[in-house]
Coordinates of C-alpha atoms in Angstrom, one line a residue:
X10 CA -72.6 -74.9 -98.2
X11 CA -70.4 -78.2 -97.7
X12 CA -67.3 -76.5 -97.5
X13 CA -69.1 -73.9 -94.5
X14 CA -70.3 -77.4 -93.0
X15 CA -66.3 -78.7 -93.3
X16 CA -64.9 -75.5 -91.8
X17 CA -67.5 -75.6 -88.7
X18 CA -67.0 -79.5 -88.8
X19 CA -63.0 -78.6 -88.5
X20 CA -63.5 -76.3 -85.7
X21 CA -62.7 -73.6 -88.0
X22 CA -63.8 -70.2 -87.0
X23 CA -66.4 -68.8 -89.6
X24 CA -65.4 -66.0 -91.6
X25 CA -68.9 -64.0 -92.6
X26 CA -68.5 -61.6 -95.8
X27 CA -70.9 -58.8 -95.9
X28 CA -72.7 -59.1 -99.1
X29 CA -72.5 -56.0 -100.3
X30 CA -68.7 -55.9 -100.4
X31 CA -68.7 -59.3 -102.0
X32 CA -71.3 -57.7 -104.8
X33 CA -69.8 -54.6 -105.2
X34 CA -66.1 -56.3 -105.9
X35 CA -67.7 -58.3 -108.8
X36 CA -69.7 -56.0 -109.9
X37 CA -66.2 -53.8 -110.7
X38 CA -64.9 -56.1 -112.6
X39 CA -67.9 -55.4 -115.0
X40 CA -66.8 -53.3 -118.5
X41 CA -69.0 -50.1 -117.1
X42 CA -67.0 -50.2 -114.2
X43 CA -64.0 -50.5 -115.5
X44 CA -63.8 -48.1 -118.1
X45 CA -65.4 -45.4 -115.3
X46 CA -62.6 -46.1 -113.1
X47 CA -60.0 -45.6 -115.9
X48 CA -61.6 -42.3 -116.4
X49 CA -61.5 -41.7 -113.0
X50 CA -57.6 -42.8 -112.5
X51 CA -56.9 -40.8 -115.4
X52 CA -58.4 -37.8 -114.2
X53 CA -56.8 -38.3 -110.5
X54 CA -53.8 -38.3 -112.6
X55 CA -54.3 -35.4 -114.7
X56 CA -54.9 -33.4 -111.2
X57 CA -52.4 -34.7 -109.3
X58 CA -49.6 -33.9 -111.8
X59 CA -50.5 -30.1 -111.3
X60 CA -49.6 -28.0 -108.8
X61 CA -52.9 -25.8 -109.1
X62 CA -55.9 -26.4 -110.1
X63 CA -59.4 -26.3 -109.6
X64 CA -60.3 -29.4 -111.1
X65 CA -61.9 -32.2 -108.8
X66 CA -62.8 -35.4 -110.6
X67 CA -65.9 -35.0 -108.8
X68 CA -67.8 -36.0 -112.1
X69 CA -65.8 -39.0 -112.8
X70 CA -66.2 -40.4 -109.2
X71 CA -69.8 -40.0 -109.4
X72 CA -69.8 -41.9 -112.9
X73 CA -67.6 -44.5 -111.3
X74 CA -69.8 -44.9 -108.5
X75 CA -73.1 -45.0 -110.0
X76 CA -72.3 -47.8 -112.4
X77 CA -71.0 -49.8 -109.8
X78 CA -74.1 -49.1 -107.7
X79 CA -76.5 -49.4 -110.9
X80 CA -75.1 -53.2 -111.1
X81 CA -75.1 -53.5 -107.4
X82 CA -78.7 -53.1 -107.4
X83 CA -79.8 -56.0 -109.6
X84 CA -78.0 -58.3 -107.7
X85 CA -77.6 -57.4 -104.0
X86 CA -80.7 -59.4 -103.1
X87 CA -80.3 -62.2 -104.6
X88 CA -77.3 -62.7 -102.5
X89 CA -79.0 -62.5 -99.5
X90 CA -80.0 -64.8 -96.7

């Protein structure tokens, strides 16, 4: 809160952060998070190293996803105004 009073003080123009992209980066630093992405980079790998397959990642992405979203949820509103 200070340093936002500095910065409009200083005639500084106010950069605003939507919440939910501030929440959602921490929350993929979380273990769950991380270790669903690896999955997912390794399967984006895996298919991207062929030259035909049928094989999406569509599983992993959703896995990826909802932990992010699962952590997302506790702590969303505490983080806003």
């Amino acid at each position: 809160m200070v340093l936002e009073m500095q910065k409009v003080l200083a005639g500084e123009p106010e950069e605003e952060q939507d919440p939910l992209n501030v929440v959602r980066e921490h929350c993929e630093q979380s273990e769950k998070c991380v270790r669903a992405r690896e999955k997912l980079e390794l399967c984006e790998t895996r298919v991207n190293s062929r030259s035909q397959t049928e094989e999406q990642c569509v599983e992993e992405l959703f896995d990826f996803l909802h932990a992010r979203d699962h952590c997302v949820a506790h702590k969303l509103f505490n983080n806003l105004k």
